[in-house]
XYZ file of C-alpha atoms in Angstrom:
624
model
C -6.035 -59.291 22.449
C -4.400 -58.447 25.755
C -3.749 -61.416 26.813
C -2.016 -62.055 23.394
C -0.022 -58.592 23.942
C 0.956 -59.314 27.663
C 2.008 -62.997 26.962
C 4.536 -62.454 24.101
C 6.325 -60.170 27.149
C 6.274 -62.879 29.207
C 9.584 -65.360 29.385
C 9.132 -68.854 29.657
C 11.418 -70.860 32.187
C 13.837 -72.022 29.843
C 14.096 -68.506 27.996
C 15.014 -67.707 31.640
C 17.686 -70.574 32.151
C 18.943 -69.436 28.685
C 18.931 -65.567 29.256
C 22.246 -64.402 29.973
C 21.611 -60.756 30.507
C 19.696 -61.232 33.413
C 22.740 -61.044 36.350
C 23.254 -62.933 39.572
C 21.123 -62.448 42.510
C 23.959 -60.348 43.602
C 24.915 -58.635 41.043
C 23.046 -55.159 42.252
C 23.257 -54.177 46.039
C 19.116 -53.802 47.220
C 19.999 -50.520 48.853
C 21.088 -49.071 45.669
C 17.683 -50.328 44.294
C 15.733 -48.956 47.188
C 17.356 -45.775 46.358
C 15.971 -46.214 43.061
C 13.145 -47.161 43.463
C 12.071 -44.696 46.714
C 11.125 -41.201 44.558
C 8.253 -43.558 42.686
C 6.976 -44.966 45.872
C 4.477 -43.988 48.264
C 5.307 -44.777 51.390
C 2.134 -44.308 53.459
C 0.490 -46.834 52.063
C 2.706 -49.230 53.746
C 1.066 -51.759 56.690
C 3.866 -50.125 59.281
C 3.791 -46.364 57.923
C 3.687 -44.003 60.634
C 1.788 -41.558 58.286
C -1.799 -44.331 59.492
C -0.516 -44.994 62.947
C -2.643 -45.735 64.566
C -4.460 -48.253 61.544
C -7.600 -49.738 61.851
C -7.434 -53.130 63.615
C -9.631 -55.728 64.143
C -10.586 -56.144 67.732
C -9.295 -59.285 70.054
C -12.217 -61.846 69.276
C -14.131 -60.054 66.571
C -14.304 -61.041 62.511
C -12.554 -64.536 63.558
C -15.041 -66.157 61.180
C -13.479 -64.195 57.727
C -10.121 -64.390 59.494
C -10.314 -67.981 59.616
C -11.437 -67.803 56.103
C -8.237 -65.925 54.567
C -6.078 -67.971 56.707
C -6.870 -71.000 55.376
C -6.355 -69.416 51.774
C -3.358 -68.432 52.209
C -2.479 -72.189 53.321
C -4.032 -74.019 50.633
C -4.109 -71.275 48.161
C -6.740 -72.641 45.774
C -7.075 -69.803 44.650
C -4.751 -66.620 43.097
C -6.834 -63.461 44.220
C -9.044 -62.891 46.913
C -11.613 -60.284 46.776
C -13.604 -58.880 49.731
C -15.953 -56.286 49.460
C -18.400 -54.815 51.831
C -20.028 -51.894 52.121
C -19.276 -48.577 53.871
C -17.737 -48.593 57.236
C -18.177 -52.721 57.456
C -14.574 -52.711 58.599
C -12.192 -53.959 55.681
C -9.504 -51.981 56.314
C -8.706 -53.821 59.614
C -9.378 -57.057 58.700
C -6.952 -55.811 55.808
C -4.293 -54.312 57.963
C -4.649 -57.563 61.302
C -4.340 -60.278 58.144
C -1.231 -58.383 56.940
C 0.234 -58.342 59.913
C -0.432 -61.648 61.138
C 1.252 -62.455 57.624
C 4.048 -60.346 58.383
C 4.735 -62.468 61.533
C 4.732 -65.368 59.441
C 7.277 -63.984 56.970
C 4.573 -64.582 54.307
C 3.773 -60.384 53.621
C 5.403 -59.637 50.424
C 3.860 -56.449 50.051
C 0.519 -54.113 50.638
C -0.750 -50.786 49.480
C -3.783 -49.363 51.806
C -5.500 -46.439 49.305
C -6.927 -43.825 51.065
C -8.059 -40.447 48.642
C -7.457 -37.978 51.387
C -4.563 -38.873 52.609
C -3.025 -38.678 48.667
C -2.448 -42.640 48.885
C -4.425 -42.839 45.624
C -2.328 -42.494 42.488
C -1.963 -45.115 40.460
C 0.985 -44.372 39.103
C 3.147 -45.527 42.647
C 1.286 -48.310 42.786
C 3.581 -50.856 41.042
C 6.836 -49.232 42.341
C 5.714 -49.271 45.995
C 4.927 -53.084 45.971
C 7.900 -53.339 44.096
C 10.084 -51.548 46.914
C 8.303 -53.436 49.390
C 9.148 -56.958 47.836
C 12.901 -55.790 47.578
C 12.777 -55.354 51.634
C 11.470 -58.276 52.561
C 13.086 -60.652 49.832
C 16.945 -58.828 48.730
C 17.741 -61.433 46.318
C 14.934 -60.201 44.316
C 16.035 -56.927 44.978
C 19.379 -57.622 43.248
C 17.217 -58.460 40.138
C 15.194 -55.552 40.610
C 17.773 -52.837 40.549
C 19.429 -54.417 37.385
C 16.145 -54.613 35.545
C 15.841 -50.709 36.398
C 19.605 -50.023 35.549
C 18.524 -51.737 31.762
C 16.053 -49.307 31.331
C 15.971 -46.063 34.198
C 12.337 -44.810 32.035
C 10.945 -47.955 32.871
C 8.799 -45.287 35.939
C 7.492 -43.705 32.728
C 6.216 -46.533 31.275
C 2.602 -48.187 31.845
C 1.860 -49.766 35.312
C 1.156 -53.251 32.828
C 4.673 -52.524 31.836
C 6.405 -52.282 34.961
C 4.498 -55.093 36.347
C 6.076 -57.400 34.332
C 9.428 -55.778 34.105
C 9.557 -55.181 37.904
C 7.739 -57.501 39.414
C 6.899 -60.758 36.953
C 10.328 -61.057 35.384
C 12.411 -61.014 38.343
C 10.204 -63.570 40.526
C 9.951 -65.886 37.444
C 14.063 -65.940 37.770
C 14.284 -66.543 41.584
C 11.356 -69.653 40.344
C 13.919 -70.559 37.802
C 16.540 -71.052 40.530
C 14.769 -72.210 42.994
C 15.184 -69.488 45.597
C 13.401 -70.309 49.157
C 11.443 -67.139 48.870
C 9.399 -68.820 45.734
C 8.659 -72.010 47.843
C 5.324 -70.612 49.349
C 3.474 -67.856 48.021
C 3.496 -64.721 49.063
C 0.739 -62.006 49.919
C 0.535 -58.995 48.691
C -2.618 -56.755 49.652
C -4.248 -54.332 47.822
C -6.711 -52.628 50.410
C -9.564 -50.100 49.624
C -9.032 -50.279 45.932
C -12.400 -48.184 45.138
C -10.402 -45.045 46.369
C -7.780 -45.525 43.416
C -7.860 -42.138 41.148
C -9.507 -42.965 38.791
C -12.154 -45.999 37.660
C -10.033 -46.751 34.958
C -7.159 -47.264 36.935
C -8.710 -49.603 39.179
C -10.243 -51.429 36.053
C -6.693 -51.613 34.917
C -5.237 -53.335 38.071
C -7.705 -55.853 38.392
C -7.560 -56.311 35.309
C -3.278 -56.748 34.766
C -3.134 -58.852 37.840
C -5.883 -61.272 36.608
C -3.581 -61.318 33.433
C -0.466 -62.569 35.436
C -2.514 -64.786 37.616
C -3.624 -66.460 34.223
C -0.611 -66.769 32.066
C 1.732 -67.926 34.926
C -0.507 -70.061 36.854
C 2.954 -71.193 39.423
C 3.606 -67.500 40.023
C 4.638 -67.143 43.560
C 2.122 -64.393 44.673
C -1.430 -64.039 46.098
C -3.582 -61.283 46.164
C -6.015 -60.061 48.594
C -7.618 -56.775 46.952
C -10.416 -55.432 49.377
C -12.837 -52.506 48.357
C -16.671 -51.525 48.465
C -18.745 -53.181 45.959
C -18.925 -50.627 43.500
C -20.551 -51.596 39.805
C -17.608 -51.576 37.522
C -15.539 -53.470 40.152
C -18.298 -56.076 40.241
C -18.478 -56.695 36.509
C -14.550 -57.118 36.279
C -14.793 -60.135 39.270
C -17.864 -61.689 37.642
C -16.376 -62.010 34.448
C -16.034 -65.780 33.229
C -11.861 -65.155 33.304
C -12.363 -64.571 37.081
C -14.338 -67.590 37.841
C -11.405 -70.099 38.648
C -8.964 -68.024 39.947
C -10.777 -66.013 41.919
C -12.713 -66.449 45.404
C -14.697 -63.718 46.326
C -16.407 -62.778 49.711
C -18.872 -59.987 50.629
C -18.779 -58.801 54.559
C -22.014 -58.268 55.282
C -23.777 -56.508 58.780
C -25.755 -59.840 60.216
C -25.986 -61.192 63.389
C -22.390 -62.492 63.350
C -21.046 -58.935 62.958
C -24.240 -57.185 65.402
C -22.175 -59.173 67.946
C -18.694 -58.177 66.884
C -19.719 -54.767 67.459
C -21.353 -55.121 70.498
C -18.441 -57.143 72.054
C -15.796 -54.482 70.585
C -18.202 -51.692 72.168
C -18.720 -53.648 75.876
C -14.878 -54.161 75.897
C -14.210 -50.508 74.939
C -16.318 -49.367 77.726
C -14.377 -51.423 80.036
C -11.008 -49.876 78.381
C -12.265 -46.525 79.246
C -13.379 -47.063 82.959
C -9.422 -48.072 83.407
C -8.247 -45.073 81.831
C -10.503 -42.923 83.350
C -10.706 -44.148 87.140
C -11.537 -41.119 88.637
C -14.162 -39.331 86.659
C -16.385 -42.997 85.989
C -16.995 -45.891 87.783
C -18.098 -49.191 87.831
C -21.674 -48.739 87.167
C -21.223 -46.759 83.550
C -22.490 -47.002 81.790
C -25.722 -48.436 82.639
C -27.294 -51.142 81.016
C -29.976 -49.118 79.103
C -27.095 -46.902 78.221
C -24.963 -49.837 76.978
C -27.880 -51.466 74.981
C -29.316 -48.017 73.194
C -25.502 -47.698 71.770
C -25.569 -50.836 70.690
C -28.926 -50.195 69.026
C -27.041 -47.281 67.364
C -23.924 -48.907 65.837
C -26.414 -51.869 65.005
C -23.415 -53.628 63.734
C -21.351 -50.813 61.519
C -17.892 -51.073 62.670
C -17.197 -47.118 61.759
C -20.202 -45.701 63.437
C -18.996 -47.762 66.260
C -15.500 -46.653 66.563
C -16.846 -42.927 65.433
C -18.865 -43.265 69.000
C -15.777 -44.723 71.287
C -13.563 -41.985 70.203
C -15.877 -39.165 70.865
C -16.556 -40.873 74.518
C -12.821 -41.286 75.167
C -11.677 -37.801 74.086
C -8.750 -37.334 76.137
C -8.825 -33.529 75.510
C -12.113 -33.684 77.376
C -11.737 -36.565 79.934
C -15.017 -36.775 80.896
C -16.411 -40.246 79.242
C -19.706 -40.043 81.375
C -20.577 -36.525 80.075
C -19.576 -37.137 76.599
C -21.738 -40.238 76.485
C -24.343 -38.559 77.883
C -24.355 -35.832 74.953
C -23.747 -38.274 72.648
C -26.994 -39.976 73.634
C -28.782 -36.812 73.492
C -27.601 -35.724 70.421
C -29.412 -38.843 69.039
C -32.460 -38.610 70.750
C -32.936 -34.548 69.999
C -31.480 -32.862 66.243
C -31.582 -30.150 68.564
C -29.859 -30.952 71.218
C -26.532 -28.411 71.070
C -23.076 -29.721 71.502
C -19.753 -28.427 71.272
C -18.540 -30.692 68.335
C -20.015 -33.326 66.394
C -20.032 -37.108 67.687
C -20.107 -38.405 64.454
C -17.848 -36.255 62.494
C -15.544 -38.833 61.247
C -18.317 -41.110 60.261
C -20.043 -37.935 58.396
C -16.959 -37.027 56.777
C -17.448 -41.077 54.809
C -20.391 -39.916 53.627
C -20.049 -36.751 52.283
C -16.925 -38.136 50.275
C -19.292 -41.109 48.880
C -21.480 -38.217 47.812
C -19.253 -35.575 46.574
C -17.691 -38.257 43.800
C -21.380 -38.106 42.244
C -21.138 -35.782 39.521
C -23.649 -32.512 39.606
C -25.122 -33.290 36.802
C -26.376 -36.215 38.118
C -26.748 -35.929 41.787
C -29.933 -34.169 40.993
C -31.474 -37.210 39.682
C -29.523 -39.408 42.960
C -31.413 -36.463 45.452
C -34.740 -37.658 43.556
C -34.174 -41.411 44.686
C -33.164 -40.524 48.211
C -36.365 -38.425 48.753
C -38.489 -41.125 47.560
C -36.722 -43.469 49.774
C -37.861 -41.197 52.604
C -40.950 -41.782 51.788
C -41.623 -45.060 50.589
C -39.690 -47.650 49.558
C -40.928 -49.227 45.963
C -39.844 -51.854 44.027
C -37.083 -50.280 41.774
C -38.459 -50.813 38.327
C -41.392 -48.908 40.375
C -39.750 -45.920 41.342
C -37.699 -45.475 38.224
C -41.250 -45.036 36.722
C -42.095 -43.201 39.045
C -39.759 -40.747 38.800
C -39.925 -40.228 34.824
C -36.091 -42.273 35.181
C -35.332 -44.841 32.328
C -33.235 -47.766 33.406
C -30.079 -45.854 32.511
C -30.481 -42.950 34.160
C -31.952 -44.410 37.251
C -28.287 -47.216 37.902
C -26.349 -44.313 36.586
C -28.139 -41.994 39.398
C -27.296 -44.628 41.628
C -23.827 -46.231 40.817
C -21.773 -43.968 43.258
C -23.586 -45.199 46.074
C -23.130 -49.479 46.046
C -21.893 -48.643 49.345
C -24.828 -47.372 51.074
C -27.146 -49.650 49.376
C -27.756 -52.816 48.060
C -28.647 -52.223 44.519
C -30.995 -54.905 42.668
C -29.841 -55.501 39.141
C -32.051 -54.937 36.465
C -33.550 -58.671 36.560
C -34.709 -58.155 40.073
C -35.899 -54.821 39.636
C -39.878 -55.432 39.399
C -39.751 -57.338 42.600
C -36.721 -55.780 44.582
C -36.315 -52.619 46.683
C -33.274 -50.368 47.610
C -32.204 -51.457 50.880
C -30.058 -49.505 52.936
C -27.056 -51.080 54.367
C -27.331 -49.080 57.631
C -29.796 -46.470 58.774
C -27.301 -44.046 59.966
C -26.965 -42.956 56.370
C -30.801 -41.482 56.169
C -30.270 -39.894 59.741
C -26.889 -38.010 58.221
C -29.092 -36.749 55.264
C -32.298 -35.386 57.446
C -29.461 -33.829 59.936
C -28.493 -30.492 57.973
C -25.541 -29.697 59.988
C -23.945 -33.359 59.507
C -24.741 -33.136 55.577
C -24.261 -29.888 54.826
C -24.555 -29.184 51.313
C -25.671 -32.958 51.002
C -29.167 -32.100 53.415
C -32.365 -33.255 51.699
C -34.690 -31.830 54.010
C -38.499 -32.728 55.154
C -39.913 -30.177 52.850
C -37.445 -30.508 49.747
C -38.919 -34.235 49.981
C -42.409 -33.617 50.241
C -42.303 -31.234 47.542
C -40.550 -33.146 45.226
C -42.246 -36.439 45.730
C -45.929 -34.720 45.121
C -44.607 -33.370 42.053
C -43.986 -36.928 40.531
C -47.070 -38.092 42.344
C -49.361 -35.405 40.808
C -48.128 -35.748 37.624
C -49.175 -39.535 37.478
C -51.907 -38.211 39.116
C -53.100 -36.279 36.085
C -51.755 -39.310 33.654
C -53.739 -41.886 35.834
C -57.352 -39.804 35.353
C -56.722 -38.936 31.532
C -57.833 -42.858 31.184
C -61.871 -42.593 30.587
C -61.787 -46.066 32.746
C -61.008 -44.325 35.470
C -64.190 -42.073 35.861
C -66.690 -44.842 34.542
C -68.299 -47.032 37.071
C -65.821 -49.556 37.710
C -63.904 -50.173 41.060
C -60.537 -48.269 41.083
C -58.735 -51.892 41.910
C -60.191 -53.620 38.326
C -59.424 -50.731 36.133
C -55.848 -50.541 37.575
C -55.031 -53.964 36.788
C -56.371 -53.669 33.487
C -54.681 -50.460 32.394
C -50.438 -49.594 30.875
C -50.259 -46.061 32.103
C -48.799 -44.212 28.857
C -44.665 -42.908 29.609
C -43.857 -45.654 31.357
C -40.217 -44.405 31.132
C -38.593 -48.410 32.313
C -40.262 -50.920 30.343
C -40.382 -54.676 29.696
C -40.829 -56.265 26.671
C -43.809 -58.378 28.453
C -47.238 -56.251 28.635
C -48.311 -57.940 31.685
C -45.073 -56.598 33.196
C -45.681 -53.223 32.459
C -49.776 -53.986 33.730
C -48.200 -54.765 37.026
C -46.208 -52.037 37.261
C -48.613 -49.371 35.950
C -50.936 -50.480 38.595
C -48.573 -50.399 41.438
C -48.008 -46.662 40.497
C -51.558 -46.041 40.263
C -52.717 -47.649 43.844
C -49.617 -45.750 45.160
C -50.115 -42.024 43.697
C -53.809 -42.750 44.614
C -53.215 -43.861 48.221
C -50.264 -41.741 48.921
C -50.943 -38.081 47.055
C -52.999 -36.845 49.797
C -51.213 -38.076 52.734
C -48.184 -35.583 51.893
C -50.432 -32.765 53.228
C -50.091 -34.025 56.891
C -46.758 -32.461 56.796
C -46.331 -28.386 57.217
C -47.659 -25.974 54.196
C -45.276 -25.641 51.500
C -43.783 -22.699 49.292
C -42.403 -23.457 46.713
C -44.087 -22.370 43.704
C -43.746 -25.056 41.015
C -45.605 -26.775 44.111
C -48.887 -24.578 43.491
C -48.532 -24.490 39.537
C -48.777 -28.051 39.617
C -52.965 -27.869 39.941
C -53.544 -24.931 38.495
C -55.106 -26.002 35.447
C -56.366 -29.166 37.032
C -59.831 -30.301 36.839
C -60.536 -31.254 40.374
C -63.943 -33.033 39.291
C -61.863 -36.352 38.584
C -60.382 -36.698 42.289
C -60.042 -39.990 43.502
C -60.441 -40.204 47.165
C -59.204 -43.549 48.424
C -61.150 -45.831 50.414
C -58.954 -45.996 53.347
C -58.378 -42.327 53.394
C -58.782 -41.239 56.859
C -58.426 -37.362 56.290
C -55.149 -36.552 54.259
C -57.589 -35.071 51.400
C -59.327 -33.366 53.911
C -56.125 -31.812 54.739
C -55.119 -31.095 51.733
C -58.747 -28.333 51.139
C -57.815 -27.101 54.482
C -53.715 -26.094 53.026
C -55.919 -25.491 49.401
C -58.017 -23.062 51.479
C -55.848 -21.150 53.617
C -53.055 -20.907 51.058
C -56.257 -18.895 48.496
C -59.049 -18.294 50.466
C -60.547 -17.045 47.125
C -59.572 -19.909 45.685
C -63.022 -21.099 42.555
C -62.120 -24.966 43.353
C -64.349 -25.110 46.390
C -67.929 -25.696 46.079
C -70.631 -26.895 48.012
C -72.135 -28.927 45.213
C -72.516 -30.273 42.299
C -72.556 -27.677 39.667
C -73.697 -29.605 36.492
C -74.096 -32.935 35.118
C -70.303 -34.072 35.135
C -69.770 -33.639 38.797
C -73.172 -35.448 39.551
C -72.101 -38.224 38.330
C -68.896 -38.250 39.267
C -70.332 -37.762 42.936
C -72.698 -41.050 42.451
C -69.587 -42.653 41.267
C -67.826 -41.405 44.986
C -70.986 -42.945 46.744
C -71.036 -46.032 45.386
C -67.182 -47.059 45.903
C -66.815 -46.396 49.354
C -70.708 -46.792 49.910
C -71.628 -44.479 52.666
C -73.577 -41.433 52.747
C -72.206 -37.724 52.217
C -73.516 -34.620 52.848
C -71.898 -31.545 51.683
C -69.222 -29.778 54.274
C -70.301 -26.740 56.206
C -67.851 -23.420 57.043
C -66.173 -20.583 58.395
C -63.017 -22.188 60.366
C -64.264 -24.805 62.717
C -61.640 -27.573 63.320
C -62.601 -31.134 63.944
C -59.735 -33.040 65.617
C -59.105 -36.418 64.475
C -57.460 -39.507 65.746
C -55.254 -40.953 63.419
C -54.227 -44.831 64.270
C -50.798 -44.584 63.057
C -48.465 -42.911 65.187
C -46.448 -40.952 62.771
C -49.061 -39.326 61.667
C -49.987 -35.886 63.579
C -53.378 -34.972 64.626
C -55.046 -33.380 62.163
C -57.635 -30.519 60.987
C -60.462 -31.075 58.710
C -61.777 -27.735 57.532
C -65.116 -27.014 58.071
C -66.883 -23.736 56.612
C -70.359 -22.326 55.347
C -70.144 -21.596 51.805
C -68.012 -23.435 49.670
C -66.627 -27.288 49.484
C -66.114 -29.122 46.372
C -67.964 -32.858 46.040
C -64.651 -34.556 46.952
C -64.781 -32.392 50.160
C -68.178 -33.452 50.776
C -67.977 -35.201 54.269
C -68.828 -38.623 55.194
């Protein structure tokens, strides 16, 4: 139906030859036009505004490969819109802002519009009449066209952006066409950079949408479009649409080896920048070569955190590159290493405005996938379950942040994992100071993980298969844990993943104890009324529920779970049953408070305490 609507606006060539309202090419002076045309416009989104000097560029030698990529499109122009997306701080804006000027060189830069939500460059609304003002600079003769099309109808600023599209934009390039004018003879570019910070989903829906509309109806039309922006769901859906597929080519800038050494080459060059500005206060040596390579380790390829590092080195205010790098370094080898400003303050800033678009009311359930992340990363049709999320909620949860992670769709989700695009992102949310309000801390993570780990916990031993005489291994993959939340319509789908939850809660529960004691109090109501006879200790434990009695013990000393022994015909049983799966001997613990230090083989793990006391120890305590 749109494209019904929007074509009956559009004139046909010889309607144009016909039209006799339509004036001269200079029959309106451009300047009068510009005058016009300037209250609607924004300005700063301009390639040369002086409100971004200096802009992002691309550095001598770096992204040739996508550079090469859009140069040959704009040669051969198979294609009518370009889309490249990339996540977070991959660099877009200067390969947007170097290919519009290299264009501009050429004469071939009709117009561009760089969004930026900060800086204001985001309404919709001046979208249309700023490409429209910059077209009229660079070609007047369509500017003469322009400013009569606007003296027809002076509320055509009030009317839709679809509207003035064709009015100010489609209309007068089809007549220049018409005539032949030079400026029609090779397309021209106009760039749409960082679209995703448009006010407004709809409005970015809308453009995409209008400009695939034009690009479809007037297949000659004189104009290209390169419309960069992070890959963010609804954006995604609009370019994989069927209407897309022809006229579109889309690209995805990714951080591999390609751009590892983009980075590293724009970093080694930078260093040698700063030596020649600073000749006095560094010298050849600096930095060394194991200071070089450990921030190179750091930037691991993400153009932002990259420049975020140069500029805090290079702080001409300070002037001292070798001490700033050497805080820098510290700062990211020791949270607590003090400094008088942030190094990565600009790069912190991108994240906290990724995160403050998620709305409150569903950033809780967002905070509840990052913890888990900290912790483990499942498949996602895993976690969702894990996490009591049904497919909805868990992609809603998730669909602000496209930029930070590569998102499995639905189809992959039994076999696929979240994968974070850069690791910089889970050091800015462990870093309280750098996320502010946005912190998940160590203890907010353990706390909230057990709680969807216990409560499986409970669901996983209300199956009698679990405390008859069968291995834990066979009864898990024989067993659909009831409130599955994600499902498939395939049972063995839903086997798989009930058992990956089960060998996870029962391999994992425990293990959360080797962090600090905890406070929170939903934390301690969760086992309350839990019947500790149907613990499963896991073969490969090597002490976490060990741990676990000695936090259950000094947090209640008084506590009636503990017992040296069976206690009636239940609990010998289920004490046989503990013998014969891991098949070793036990004897019951002994107490008061003597601590046997372990060695643990992993090296995150901390040494830890096994509680040892005359008196009381429950038959999962018994030792081995």
């Amino acid at each position: 139906m749109i494209l019904e609507w929007f074509s009956r606006f559009l004139p046909t060539a010889s309607e144009l030859e016909k039209e006799d309202t339509l004036p001269d090419t200079d029959s309106e002076p451009t300047n009068t036009t510009l005058d016009r045309l300037l209250p609607y416009t924004c300005p700063d989104a301009a390639v040369d505004s002086s409100a971004r000097d200096p802009p992002p560029r691309c550095h001598p030698g770096t992204r040739q490969r996508i550079l090469d990529t859009l140069n040959d499109w704009l040669i051969n122009h198979l294609w009518k819109i370009f889309w490249l997306s990339g996540p977070a701080g991959t660099g877009k804006s200067a390969i947007a802002q170097t290919f519009a000027e290299i264009c501009l060189e050429q004469g071939r830069l009709g117009a561009a519009y760089f969004f930026f939500r900060s800086s204001g460059r985001n309404d919709p609304r001046t979208v249309i009449p700023t490409l429209a003002y910059q077209l009229a600079v660079n070609v007047p003769d369509y500017g003469n066209l322009l400013g009569h099309a606007i003296a027809l109808d002076p509320s055509i600023f009030q009317k839709t952006p679809r509207v003035q599209l064709r009015k100010l934009i489609v209309e007068p390039f089809t007549r220049l066409q018409t005539q032949g004018h030079r400026s029609t003879q090779t397309p021209l570019l106009i760039v749409l950079d960082g679209l995703d910070e448009c006010q407004g989903i709809q409005a970015q829906c809308d453009i995409v949408e209008m400009i695939g509309e034009v690009v479809r109806l007037k297949k000659d039309f004189p104009i290209l479009w390169l419309i960069m922006s992070r890959p963010e769901p609804h954006l995604q859906y609009i370019f994989s649409r069927a209407d897309f597929s022809i006229e579109c080519k889309k690209e995805t800038l990714l951080i591999d080896a390609d751009t590892r050494d983009d980075v590293d080459r724009y970093l080694r060059d930078s260093f040698i920048d700063i030596r020649r500005r600073f000749p006095l206060v560094t010298d050849v040596a600096w930095p060394s070569q194991a200071q070089s390579q450990t921030v190179e380790d750091i930037a691991s390829g993400l153009f932002a955190l990259a420049a975020t590092i140069i500029r805090y080195i290079s702080d001409i205010a300070h002037g001292d590159p070798m001490g700033r790098l050497g805080d820098f370094l510290a700062f990211m080898t020791n949270t607590n290493y003090a400094t008088a400003t942030n190094p990565l303050q600009t790069l912190d800033l991108l994240y906290s405005q990724i995160l403050s678009e998620i709305p409150e009311n569903v950033y809780l359930r967002t905070k509840q996938i990052l913890s888990l992340y900290q912790i483990s990363n499942l498949e996602v049709l895993c976690a969702g379950n894990l996490l009591c999320m049904a497919n909805h909620e868990f992609y809603n949860a998730l669909s602000k942040l496209h930029s930070l992670f590569d998102v499995p769709s639905p189809g992959e989700a039994q076999m696929t994992c979240l994968i974070m695009y850069h690791t910089s992102f889970g050091d800015y949310l462990l870093t309280p100071f750098r996320s502010g309000r946005f912190h998940i801390s160590r203890e907010y993570i353990v706390v909230d993980c057990f709680k969807a780990l216990f409560f499986w916990y409970k669901v996983i031993l209300q199956d009698p298969l679990f405390v008859s005489d069968g291995p834990f291994g066979m009864i898990a993959d024989s067993v659909i844990l009831p409130g599955l939340k994600w499902t498939s319509s395939d049972n063995g789908d839903n086997q798989v993943t009930s058992k990956r939850i089960a060998i996870f809660v029962s391999t994992t529960i425990w293990r959360l104890f080797l962090y600090p004691p905890h406070t929170d109090p939903i934390f301690f109501h969760q086992w309350e009324a839990f019947d500790f006879r149907y613990i499963m200790v896991n073969r490969g434990d090597i002490g976490e529920f060990a741990t676990f009695l000695h936090f259950l013990f000094t947090s209640d000393p008084c506590n009636t779970l503990l017992h040296t022994g069976p206690q009636d015909e239940l609990e010998k049983t289920l004490l046989e049953k503990v013998v014969r799966e891991i098949d070793r001997h036990m004897k019951p613990a002994v107490l008061p408070m003597v601590k046997i230090n372990i060695y643990l083989h992993r090296s995150w793990y901390p040494v830890m305490s096994i509680l040892v006391r005359q008196g009381t120890a429950s038959a999962g305590a018994m030792s081995t």
